[in-house]
mmCIF file of C-alpha atoms and ligand atoms in Angstrom:
data_model
loop_
_atom_site.group_PDB
_atom_site.id
_atom_site.type_symbol
_atom_site.label_atom_id
_atom_site.label_comp_id
_atom_site.label_asym_id
_atom_site.label_seq_id
_atom_site.Cartn_x
_atom_site.Cartn_y
_atom_site.Cartn_z
ATOM 1 C CA MET T 1 -85.291 -102.053 -159.793
ATOM 2 C CA GLU T 2 -87.857 -102.414 -157.000
ATOM 3 C CA LEU T 3 -90.890 -100.344 -157.966
ATOM 4 C CA GLU T 4 -94.336 -99.591 -156.593
ATOM 5 C CA SER T 5 -97.380 -97.991 -158.183
ATOM 6 C CA ILE T 6 -97.328 -94.223 -158.607
ATOM 7 C CA LEU T 7 -101.128 -94.075 -158.541
ATOM 8 C CA LEU T 8 -102.588 -91.834 -155.879
ATOM 9 C CA PRO T 9 -105.973 -92.498 -154.247
ATOM 10 C CA GLY T 10 -108.813 -91.312 -156.481
ATOM 11 C CA VAL T 11 -106.749 -91.386 -159.692
ATOM 12 C CA GLU T 12 -108.116 -94.124 -161.918
ATOM 13 C CA ALA T 13 -105.649 -96.637 -163.322
ATOM 14 C CA LYS T 14 -107.073 -95.932 -166.759
ATOM 15 C CA ARG T 15 -104.937 -94.841 -169.715
ATOM 16 C CA PRO T 16 -104.107 -92.039 -170.114
ATOM 17 C CA ILE T 17 -103.330 -90.777 -166.621
ATOM 18 C CA VAL T 18 -103.306 -87.030 -167.277
ATOM 19 C CA ILE T 19 -101.212 -84.352 -165.605
ATOM 20 C CA ALA T 20 -101.947 -80.832 -166.828
ATOM 21 C CA GLY T 21 -101.211 -77.256 -165.943
ATOM 22 C CA PRO T 22 -99.138 -74.302 -167.014
ATOM 23 C CA CYS T 23 -95.474 -74.427 -167.927
ATOM 24 C CA SER T 24 -94.888 -71.936 -165.107
ATOM 25 C CA ALA T 25 -96.835 -70.618 -162.168
ATOM 26 C CA GLU T 26 -96.965 -66.882 -162.934
ATOM 27 C CA THR T 27 -99.515 -65.260 -160.653
ATOM 28 C CA GLU T 28 -101.963 -66.545 -158.093
ATOM 29 C CA GLU T 29 -104.862 -65.640 -160.421
ATOM 30 C CA GLN T 30 -103.367 -67.479 -163.417
ATOM 31 C CA VAL T 31 -102.684 -70.584 -161.315
ATOM 32 C CA MET T 32 -106.128 -70.644 -159.699
ATOM 33 C CA SER T 33 -108.037 -69.895 -162.888
ATOM 34 C CA THR T 34 -106.191 -72.595 -164.887
ATOM 35 C CA ALA T 35 -106.522 -75.118 -162.052
ATOM 36 C CA LYS T 36 -110.261 -74.557 -161.627
ATOM 37 C CA GLN T 37 -110.920 -74.931 -165.342
ATOM 38 C CA LEU T 38 -108.846 -78.119 -165.512
ATOM 39 C CA SER T 39 -110.498 -79.575 -162.432
ATOM 40 C CA GLU T 40 -113.955 -78.854 -163.885
ATOM 41 C CA ARG T 41 -112.893 -80.906 -166.919
ATOM 42 C CA GLY T 42 -111.927 -83.900 -164.798
ATOM 43 C CA ILE T 43 -108.159 -83.411 -164.544
ATOM 44 C CA LYS T 44 -106.913 -84.850 -161.249
ATOM 45 C CA ILE T 45 -103.236 -83.894 -161.257
ATOM 46 C CA PHE T 46 -102.027 -80.316 -161.705
ATOM 47 C CA ARG T 47 -98.565 -79.299 -162.878
ATOM 48 C CA ALA T 48 -96.791 -75.955 -162.634
ATOM 49 C CA GLY T 49 -93.123 -75.024 -162.773
ATOM 50 C CA ILE T 50 -92.000 -72.935 -159.805
ATOM 51 C CA TRP T 51 -88.287 -72.868 -160.647
ATOM 52 C CA LYS T 52 -87.659 -72.679 -164.392
ATOM 53 C CA PRO T 53 -84.376 -73.793 -165.942
ATOM 54 C CA ARG T 54 -83.973 -71.401 -168.874
ATOM 55 C CA THR T 55 -81.547 -71.712 -171.734
ATOM 56 C CA LYS T 56 -80.362 -68.112 -171.460
ATOM 57 C CA PRO T 57 -80.161 -65.717 -168.494
ATOM 58 C CA GLY T 58 -82.492 -62.802 -168.301
ATOM 59 C CA GLY T 59 -85.706 -64.711 -169.021
ATOM 60 C CA PHE T 60 -88.428 -65.532 -166.537
ATOM 61 C CA GLU T 61 -86.871 -68.013 -164.118
ATOM 62 C CA GLY T 62 -89.964 -68.883 -162.141
ATOM 63 C CA VAL T 63 -91.713 -67.235 -159.206
ATOM 64 C CA GLY T 64 -89.916 -69.393 -156.633
ATOM 65 C CA VAL T 65 -91.171 -70.409 -153.193
ATOM 66 C CA GLU T 66 -94.100 -67.965 -153.277
ATOM 67 C CA GLY T 67 -95.711 -70.103 -155.999
ATOM 68 C CA LEU T 68 -95.786 -73.126 -153.713
ATOM 69 C CA SER T 69 -98.437 -71.450 -151.591
ATOM 70 C CA TRP T 70 -100.597 -71.090 -154.734
ATOM 71 C CA LEU T 71 -100.232 -74.806 -155.373
ATOM 72 C CA LYS T 72 -101.324 -75.439 -151.780
ATOM 73 C CA GLU T 73 -104.372 -73.310 -152.519
ATOM 74 C CA VAL T 74 -105.083 -75.355 -155.680
ATOM 75 C CA LYS T 75 -105.120 -78.507 -153.558
ATOM 76 C CA LYS T 76 -107.442 -76.920 -151.032
ATOM 77 C CA GLU T 77 -109.845 -75.376 -153.540
ATOM 78 C CA THR T 78 -110.024 -78.111 -156.189
ATOM 79 C CA GLY T 79 -108.862 -81.306 -154.457
ATOM 80 C CA MET T 80 -106.409 -81.904 -157.303
ATOM 81 C CA TYR T 81 -102.991 -83.377 -156.617
ATOM 82 C CA VAL T 82 -100.160 -80.962 -157.372
ATOM 83 C CA SER T 83 -96.775 -81.540 -158.971
ATOM 84 C CA THR T 84 -93.703 -79.476 -159.690
ATOM 85 C CA GLU T 85 -90.140 -79.729 -160.997
ATOM 86 C CA VAL T 86 -87.185 -79.973 -158.614
ATOM 87 C CA ALA T 87 -83.587 -79.400 -159.623
ATOM 88 C CA THR T 88 -81.793 -78.930 -156.288
ATOM 89 C CA ALA T 89 -81.976 -80.213 -152.695
ATOM 90 C CA LYS T 90 -83.514 -76.867 -151.673
ATOM 91 C CA HIS T 91 -86.323 -77.318 -154.214
ATOM 92 C CA VAL T 92 -86.991 -80.751 -152.739
ATOM 93 C CA TYR T 93 -87.161 -79.479 -149.130
ATOM 94 C CA GLU T 94 -89.379 -76.532 -150.045
ATOM 95 C CA SER T 95 -91.724 -78.713 -152.123
ATOM 96 C CA LEU T 96 -92.057 -81.330 -149.397
ATOM 97 C CA LYS T 97 -92.699 -78.609 -146.805
ATOM 98 C CA ALA T 98 -95.495 -77.241 -149.015
ATOM 99 C CA GLY T 99 -97.108 -80.682 -149.361
ATOM 100 C CA ILE T 100 -96.481 -81.148 -153.105
ATOM 101 C CA ASP T 101 -97.774 -84.603 -154.082
ATOM 102 C CA ILE T 102 -95.595 -85.514 -157.077
ATOM 103 C CA LEU T 103 -92.140 -84.278 -158.042
ATOM 104 C CA TRP T 104 -90.516 -84.393 -161.429
ATOM 105 C CA VAL T 105 -86.897 -84.060 -162.467
ATOM 106 C CA GLY T 106 -86.401 -81.903 -165.567
ATOM 107 C CA ALA T 107 -84.498 -82.904 -168.694
ATOM 108 C CA ARG T 108 -81.496 -80.668 -168.022
ATOM 109 C CA THR T 109 -81.211 -82.018 -164.492
ATOM 110 C CA THR T 110 -81.434 -85.692 -165.518
ATOM 111 C CA ALA T 111 -78.409 -85.063 -167.739
ATOM 112 C CA ASN T 112 -76.342 -84.105 -164.668
ATOM 113 C CA PRO T 113 -75.506 -86.992 -162.300
ATOM 114 C CA PHE T 114 -74.304 -84.636 -159.523
ATOM 115 C CA ALA T 115 -77.624 -82.792 -159.513
ATOM 116 C CA VAL T 116 -79.612 -86.036 -159.605
ATOM 117 C CA GLN T 117 -77.552 -87.434 -156.713
ATOM 118 C CA GLU T 118 -78.216 -84.281 -154.697
ATOM 119 C CA ILE T 119 -81.956 -84.692 -155.274
ATOM 120 C CA ALA T 120 -81.772 -88.407 -154.458
ATOM 121 C CA ASP T 121 -79.958 -87.640 -151.182
ATOM 122 C CA ALA T 122 -82.529 -84.994 -150.256
ATOM 123 C CA LEU T 123 -85.294 -87.555 -150.845
ATOM 124 C CA LYS T 124 -83.852 -90.275 -148.583
ATOM 125 C CA GLY T 125 -86.569 -91.678 -146.345
ATOM 126 C CA VAL T 126 -89.356 -89.829 -148.200
ATOM 127 C CA ASP T 127 -92.168 -91.725 -149.916
ATOM 128 C CA ILE T 128 -93.378 -89.598 -152.826
ATOM 129 C CA PRO T 129 -93.908 -90.366 -156.528
ATOM 130 C CA VAL T 130 -91.060 -88.994 -158.647
ATOM 131 C CA LEU T 131 -91.173 -88.739 -162.434
ATOM 132 C CA VAL T 132 -87.850 -88.521 -164.232
ATOM 133 C CA LYS T 133 -87.775 -86.789 -167.590
ATOM 134 C CA ASN T 134 -85.386 -88.081 -170.234
ATOM 135 C CA PRO T 135 -82.052 -86.251 -170.388
ATOM 136 C CA VAL T 136 -81.858 -83.601 -173.131
ATOM 137 C CA ASN T 137 -79.433 -85.842 -175.035
ATOM 138 C CA PRO T 138 -80.523 -89.246 -176.349
ATOM 139 C CA ASP T 139 -78.684 -91.338 -173.748
ATOM 140 C CA LEU T 140 -80.763 -94.171 -172.344
ATOM 141 C CA ASP T 141 -78.169 -95.222 -169.770
ATOM 142 C CA LEU T 142 -78.011 -91.701 -168.367
ATOM 143 C CA TRP T 143 -81.810 -91.771 -168.037
ATOM 144 C CA ILE T 144 -81.747 -95.159 -166.293
ATOM 145 C CA GLY T 145 -78.805 -94.015 -164.139
ATOM 146 C CA ALA T 146 -80.902 -91.129 -162.806
ATOM 147 C CA LEU T 147 -83.721 -93.536 -161.952
ATOM 148 C CA GLU T 148 -81.275 -95.833 -160.179
ATOM 149 C CA ARG T 149 -79.843 -92.995 -158.091
ATOM 150 C CA ILE T 150 -83.326 -92.068 -156.859
ATOM 151 C CA ASN T 151 -84.332 -95.703 -156.419
ATOM 152 C CA ASN T 152 -81.160 -96.298 -154.374
ATOM 153 C CA SER T 153 -82.397 -93.632 -151.943
ATOM 154 C CA GLY T 154 -85.368 -95.908 -151.228
ATOM 155 C CA LEU T 155 -87.925 -94.305 -153.553
ATOM 156 C CA LYS T 156 -90.021 -96.926 -155.243
ATOM 157 C CA ARG T 157 -92.874 -94.900 -156.701
ATOM 158 C CA LEU T 158 -91.055 -93.907 -159.873
ATOM 159 C CA GLY T 159 -92.149 -93.099 -163.396
ATOM 160 C CA VAL T 160 -90.639 -91.460 -166.457
ATOM 161 C CA ILE T 161 -91.575 -88.662 -168.817
ATOM 162 C CA HIS T 162 -90.583 -88.762 -172.459
ATOM 163 C CA ARG T 163 -90.128 -85.130 -173.588
ATOM 164 C CA GLY T 164 -88.006 -85.661 -176.689
ATOM 165 C CA PHE T 165 -84.328 -84.972 -177.360
ATOM 166 C CA SER T 166 -82.506 -81.785 -178.345
ATOM 167 C CA SER T 167 -80.992 -81.528 -181.786
ATOM 168 C CA TYR T 168 -79.052 -78.847 -183.565
ATOM 169 C CA ASP T 169 -81.365 -78.831 -186.554
ATOM 170 C CA LYS T 170 -84.886 -78.105 -185.494
ATOM 171 C CA LYS T 171 -87.232 -80.013 -187.731
ATOM 172 C CA ILE T 172 -90.961 -79.897 -187.124
ATOM 173 C CA TYR T 173 -90.392 -80.855 -183.497
ATOM 174 C CA ARG T 174 -88.842 -78.736 -180.772
ATOM 175 C CA ASN T 175 -87.329 -81.934 -179.355
ATOM 176 C CA LEU T 176 -87.101 -85.040 -181.518
ATOM 177 C CA PRO T 177 -89.341 -87.852 -180.255
ATOM 178 C CA GLN T 178 -86.951 -90.746 -181.083
ATOM 179 C CA TRP T 179 -89.676 -93.111 -179.887
ATOM 180 C CA HIS T 180 -87.353 -96.124 -179.971
ATOM 181 C CA ILE T 181 -85.604 -94.811 -176.839
ATOM 182 C CA PRO T 182 -88.633 -94.855 -174.489
ATOM 183 C CA ILE T 183 -89.695 -98.118 -176.149
ATOM 184 C CA GLU T 184 -86.323 -99.661 -175.277
ATOM 185 C CA LEU T 185 -86.626 -98.275 -171.738
ATOM 186 C CA HIS T 186 -89.993 -99.986 -171.438
ATOM 187 C CA ARG T 187 -88.464 -103.239 -172.690
ATOM 188 C CA ARG T 188 -85.730 -103.032 -170.058
ATOM 189 C CA ILE T 189 -87.946 -101.919 -167.134
ATOM 190 C CA PRO T 190 -91.457 -103.068 -168.081
ATOM 191 C CA ASN T 191 -93.288 -102.042 -164.908
ATOM 192 C CA LEU T 192 -92.082 -98.430 -164.999
ATOM 193 C CA PRO T 193 -94.966 -96.088 -165.931
ATOM 194 C CA ILE T 194 -94.215 -93.896 -168.963
ATOM 195 C CA PHE T 195 -95.737 -90.479 -169.565
ATOM 196 C CA CYS T 196 -95.435 -88.523 -172.781
ATOM 197 C CA ASP T 197 -94.927 -84.754 -172.753
ATOM 198 C CA PRO T 198 -96.255 -83.688 -176.170
ATOM 199 C CA SER T 199 -95.839 -80.003 -175.290
ATOM 200 C CA HIS T 200 -92.040 -80.105 -175.038
ATOM 201 C CA ILE T 201 -91.666 -82.612 -177.886
ATOM 202 C CA GLY T 202 -93.824 -80.612 -180.281
ATOM 203 C CA GLY T 203 -93.118 -77.066 -179.178
ATOM 204 C CA LYS T 204 -96.319 -75.988 -180.866
ATOM 205 C CA ARG T 205 -99.995 -76.395 -180.139
ATOM 206 C CA GLU T 206 -100.909 -78.093 -183.414
ATOM 207 C CA LEU T 207 -98.650 -81.041 -182.629
ATOM 208 C CA ILE T 208 -100.156 -81.862 -179.238
ATOM 209 C CA ALA T 209 -103.118 -83.911 -180.471
ATOM 210 C CA PRO T 210 -101.156 -86.130 -182.904
ATOM 211 C CA LEU T 211 -98.374 -86.671 -180.373
ATOM 212 C CA CYS T 212 -100.877 -87.653 -177.658
ATOM 213 C CA GLN T 213 -102.426 -90.150 -180.068
ATOM 214 C CA GLN T 214 -99.036 -91.570 -181.002
ATOM 215 C CA ALA T 215 -98.164 -92.013 -177.325
ATOM 216 C CA MET T 216 -101.441 -93.866 -176.732
ATOM 217 C CA ASP T 217 -100.851 -96.071 -179.773
ATOM 218 C CA LEU T 218 -97.438 -96.935 -178.324
ATOM 219 C CA ASN T 219 -99.118 -97.920 -175.059
ATOM 220 C CA PHE T 220 -97.820 -95.071 -172.888
ATOM 221 C CA ASP T 221 -99.490 -94.884 -169.481
ATOM 222 C CA GLY T 222 -99.975 -91.160 -169.236
ATOM 223 C CA LEU T 223 -99.679 -87.660 -170.650
ATOM 224 C CA ILE T 224 -98.300 -84.485 -169.102
ATOM 225 C CA VAL T 225 -99.578 -81.517 -171.069
ATOM 226 C CA GLU T 226 -99.006 -77.798 -170.624
ATOM 227 C CA SER T 227 -102.276 -75.955 -170.257
ATOM 228 C CA HIS T 228 -102.753 -72.262 -169.499
ATOM 229 C CA CYS T 229 -105.874 -70.129 -169.017
ATOM 230 C CA ASN T 230 -104.465 -67.624 -171.534
ATOM 231 C CA PRO T 231 -101.740 -69.411 -173.536
ATOM 232 C CA ASP T 232 -100.749 -66.540 -175.821
ATOM 233 C CA CYS T 233 -99.829 -64.431 -172.817
ATOM 234 C CA ALA T 234 -97.853 -67.176 -171.016
ATOM 235 C CA TRP T 235 -94.537 -66.056 -169.526
ATOM 236 C CA SER T 236 -92.808 -69.233 -170.798
ATOM 237 C CA ASP T 237 -93.492 -71.704 -173.616
ATOM 238 C CA ALA T 238 -96.461 -69.698 -174.923
ATOM 239 C CA SER T 239 -96.608 -71.390 -178.327
ATOM 240 C CA GLN T 240 -97.019 -74.905 -176.936
ATOM 241 C CA GLN T 241 -99.699 -74.345 -174.292
ATOM 242 C CA VAL T 242 -103.406 -74.966 -174.823
ATOM 243 C CA THR T 243 -106.443 -73.771 -172.898
ATOM 244 C CA PRO T 244 -108.130 -76.283 -170.582
ATOM 245 C CA ASP T 245 -110.995 -76.351 -173.093
ATOM 246 C CA VAL T 246 -108.751 -77.329 -176.000
ATOM 247 C CA LEU T 247 -107.017 -79.921 -173.844
ATOM 248 C CA ASP T 248 -110.379 -81.437 -172.960
ATOM 249 C CA TYR T 249 -111.277 -81.540 -176.664
ATOM 250 C CA ILE T 250 -107.959 -83.238 -177.534
ATOM 251 C CA LEU T 251 -108.344 -85.823 -174.765
ATOM 252 C CA ASN T 252 -111.901 -86.652 -175.775
ATOM 253 C CA LEU T 253 -110.835 -87.351 -179.347
ATOM 254 C CA LEU T 254 -108.099 -89.808 -178.348
ATOM 255 C CA VAL T 255 -108.592 -93.366 -179.508
ATOM 256 C CA ILE T 256 -107.434 -95.710 -176.767
ATOM 257 C CA ARG T 257 -106.791 -99.149 -178.158
ATOM 258 C CA LYS T 258 -107.010 -102.163 -175.898
ATOM 259 C CA GLU T 259 -103.695 -103.281 -174.470
ATOM 260 C CA THR T 260 -104.100 -107.007 -174.809
ATOM 261 C CA GLN T 261 -105.762 -108.110 -177.967
ATOM 262 C CA THR T 262 -103.995 -111.374 -178.667
ATOM 263 C CA THR T 263 -106.536 -112.891 -180.967
ATOM 264 C CA GLU T 264 -105.794 -116.236 -182.662
ATOM 265 C CA ASN T 265 -105.101 -114.427 -185.946
ATOM 266 C CA LEU T 266 -102.471 -112.233 -184.365
ATOM 267 C CA ALA T 267 -100.820 -115.230 -182.688
ATOM 268 C CA ALA T 268 -100.632 -117.030 -186.039
ATOM 269 C CA LEU T 269 -99.113 -114.009 -187.767
ATOM 270 C CA ARG T 270 -96.587 -113.661 -184.963
ATOM 271 C CA ARG T 271 -95.569 -117.281 -185.421
ATOM 272 C CA GLN T 272 -94.901 -116.492 -189.074
ATOM 273 C CA ILE T 273 -92.770 -113.513 -188.060
ATOM 274 C CA ASP T 274 -90.795 -115.754 -185.684
ATOM 275 C CA GLU T 275 -90.181 -118.192 -188.528
ATOM 276 C CA CYS T 276 -88.996 -115.380 -190.833
ATOM 277 C CA ASP T 277 -86.634 -114.124 -188.125
ATOM 278 C CA ASN T 278 -85.236 -117.632 -187.660
ATOM 279 C CA SER T 279 -84.516 -117.976 -191.381
ATOM 280 C CA LEU T 280 -82.997 -114.487 -191.508
ATOM 281 C CA MET T 281 -80.707 -115.421 -188.637
ATOM 282 C CA GLU T 282 -79.660 -118.720 -190.208
ATOM 283 C CA GLU T 283 -78.890 -116.985 -193.495
ATOM 284 C CA LEU T 284 -76.950 -114.260 -191.700
ATOM 285 C CA ALA T 285 -74.864 -116.843 -189.856
ATOM 286 C CA LYS T 286 -74.202 -118.628 -193.168
ATOM 287 C CA ARG T 287 -73.199 -115.336 -194.811
ATOM 288 C CA MET T 288 -70.765 -114.561 -191.979
ATOM 289 C CA ARG T 289 -69.188 -118.031 -192.288
ATOM 290 C CA ILE T 290 -68.561 -117.347 -195.974
ATOM 291 C CA ALA T 291 -67.193 -113.885 -195.177
ATOM 292 C CA ARG T 292 -64.722 -115.501 -192.746
ATOM 293 C CA GLU T 293 -63.639 -117.952 -195.474
ATOM 294 C CA ILE T 294 -63.031 -114.984 -197.774
ATOM 295 C CA GLY T 295 -61.014 -113.451 -194.935
ATOM 296 C CA THR T 296 -58.769 -116.524 -194.790
ATOM 297 C CA TYR T 297 -58.301 -116.390 -198.569
ATOM 298 C CA LYS T 298 -57.390 -112.672 -198.435
ATOM 299 C CA LYS T 299 -54.880 -113.375 -195.670
ATOM 300 C CA GLU T 300 -53.222 -116.207 -197.609
ATOM 301 C CA HIS T 301 -52.997 -114.042 -200.725
ATOM 302 C CA ASP T 302 -51.936 -110.861 -198.974
ATOM 303 C CA MET T 303 -54.991 -108.975 -200.123
ATOM 304 C CA PRO T 304 -56.504 -105.917 -198.376
ATOM 305 C CA ILE T 305 -59.803 -106.527 -196.568
ATOM 306 C CA LEU T 306 -61.730 -103.516 -197.716
ATOM 307 C CA GLN T 307 -62.385 -103.465 -201.422
ATOM 308 C CA THR T 308 -64.382 -100.342 -201.980
ATOM 309 C CA SER T 309 -65.619 -101.203 -205.455
ATOM 310 C CA ARG T 310 -67.115 -104.486 -204.231
ATOM 311 C CA TYR T 311 -68.679 -102.709 -201.256
ATOM 312 C CA SER T 312 -70.333 -100.040 -203.453
ATOM 313 C CA GLU T 313 -71.499 -102.747 -205.863
ATOM 314 C CA ILE T 314 -73.175 -104.671 -203.031
ATOM 315 C CA LEU T 315 -74.884 -101.589 -201.607
ATOM 316 C CA GLU T 316 -76.213 -100.397 -204.947
ATOM 317 C CA LYS T 317 -77.269 -103.810 -206.185
ATOM 318 C CA ARG T 318 -79.022 -104.746 -202.964
ATOM 319 C CA GLY T 319 -80.727 -101.347 -202.830
ATOM 320 C CA SER T 320 -82.244 -101.758 -206.269
ATOM 321 C CA GLN T 321 -83.017 -105.452 -205.724
ATOM 322 C CA GLY T 322 -84.827 -104.434 -202.546
ATOM 323 C CA ALA T 323 -86.803 -101.803 -204.420
ATOM 324 C CA LEU T 324 -87.874 -104.466 -206.931
ATOM 325 C CA CYS T 325 -89.179 -106.555 -204.026
ATOM 326 C CA GLY T 326 -91.201 -103.602 -202.756
ATOM 327 C CA LEU T 327 -88.720 -102.673 -200.030
ATOM 328 C CA ASP T 328 -87.418 -99.195 -199.392
ATOM 329 C CA ALA T 329 -83.987 -98.977 -201.092
ATOM 330 C CA GLU T 330 -82.519 -96.803 -198.346
ATOM 331 C CA PHE T 331 -83.685 -99.236 -195.666
ATOM 332 C CA VAL T 332 -82.092 -102.166 -197.526
ATOM 333 C CA MET T 333 -78.843 -100.255 -197.960
ATOM 334 C CA LYS T 334 -78.761 -99.459 -194.242
ATOM 335 C CA ILE T 335 -79.080 -103.160 -193.401
ATOM 336 C CA PHE T 336 -76.342 -104.118 -195.840
ATOM 337 C CA GLU T 337 -74.073 -101.402 -194.484
ATOM 338 C CA ALA T 338 -74.421 -102.986 -191.041
ATOM 339 C CA ILE T 339 -73.867 -106.495 -192.409
ATOM 340 C CA HIS T 340 -70.813 -105.384 -194.346
ATOM 341 C CA GLU T 341 -69.382 -103.619 -191.307
ATOM 342 C CA GLU T 342 -69.676 -106.838 -189.327
ATOM 343 C CA SER T 343 -68.087 -108.889 -192.158
ATOM 344 C CA VAL T 344 -65.130 -106.501 -192.213
ATOM 345 C CA ARG T 345 -64.803 -106.778 -188.422
ATOM 346 C CA GLN T 346 -64.773 -110.570 -188.621
ATOM 347 C CA GLN T 347 -62.216 -110.583 -191.450
ATOM 348 C CA MET T 348 -59.976 -108.216 -189.442
ATOM 349 C CA GLU T 349 -60.026 -110.762 -186.619
ATOM 350 C CA ILE T 350 -58.863 -113.466 -189.012
ATOM 351 C CA ILE T 351 -56.116 -111.342 -190.573
ATOM 352 C CA ASN T 352 -54.767 -110.277 -187.175
ATOM 353 C CA LYS T 353 -54.760 -113.783 -185.710
HETATM 354 C C1 LIG L 1 -91.183 -78.276 -168.019
HETATM 355 O O1 LIG L 1 -91.794 -79.348 -167.938
HETATM 356 O O2 LIG L 1 -91.687 -77.189 -167.824
HETATM 357 C C2 LIG L 1 -89.780 -78.292 -168.463
HETATM 358 C C3 LIG L 1 -88.918 -77.339 -168.130
HETATM 359 O O3 LIG L 1 -89.505 -79.311 -169.254
HETATM 360 P P1 LIG L 1 -88.145 -80.009 -169.722
HETATM 361 O O4 LIG L 1 -87.368 -80.341 -168.484
HETATM 362 O O5 LIG L 1 -88.686 -81.213 -170.404
HETATM 363 O O6 LIG L 1 -87.460 -79.064 -170.647
HETATM 364 MN MN1 LIG L 2 -92.463 -75.673 -170.433
#
């Protein structure tokens, strides 16, 4: 994927790049008051939803085009860059006409290839940073597919926003972080900037600070946080918004660790890890060879492949052996489940030959 920097003039390339503002633009006063307070606290990029995708009809669905003129006013009054969510070609045209600086694609939209294609087509020939939120479901290829559609329209200033994934059971999070998914995205497309949206992951104010810190510890480039001049009275997502003052407090407490800290000690420890991984791999290969031999024996003696009692014995024994070695029994059992599954697959190949 051919990418270029999303940084706009005057925005420092220092982690975290912060985007902040209300979930929704509600009134001109609310937008201006929040924007001024954020700008006074050094925030350079403002966010506000103009069109709101809501789970159920009848809720507040955004103020629409009228709100764009308030964002224009924010730019004029504070000098901040402004960003909003687009879900249709019309949203794109209206936002571009109003001089919006950064667009983002919402989680529900990313999950819909037709909608993403429509946005990508509307953006052909336009040079504007676009941030793509993860789809609501934990599907990395769908997320990358959305990026590719927009990139294929010639947009190179792309970034992503990790906002967590829906689940039927709500645990402490509104949307489960499943950090391994953005981490894998970063592994596949290393120069793609990643923002974390702690507001939509957490769903509650108290979780914003720890989630911001976690994102920084995982080397995310930026944060997009919902901030409202009067959070309790917000027309959408009231429980997860913080005042500009609280946001400033949270940001000031963040510990930003240095990205590259490859000291000699760390390099030596990593060499040891590499050696361990090599031995693990050799042992695994040896184990699979033996499993295949067992497969041949079972075939010659007309025996079934899956012998449940042996399988349970392995899982239980390895679990408790692991615990004796100071490993988590459940973790060890998970590994042996995967190993056993692969052994069975290999033996099936032999039997069906
Ligand atoms: C938002 O950022 O206001 C929003 C609607 O988020 P998401 O698409 O992540 O649900
Ligand atoms: Mn919101």
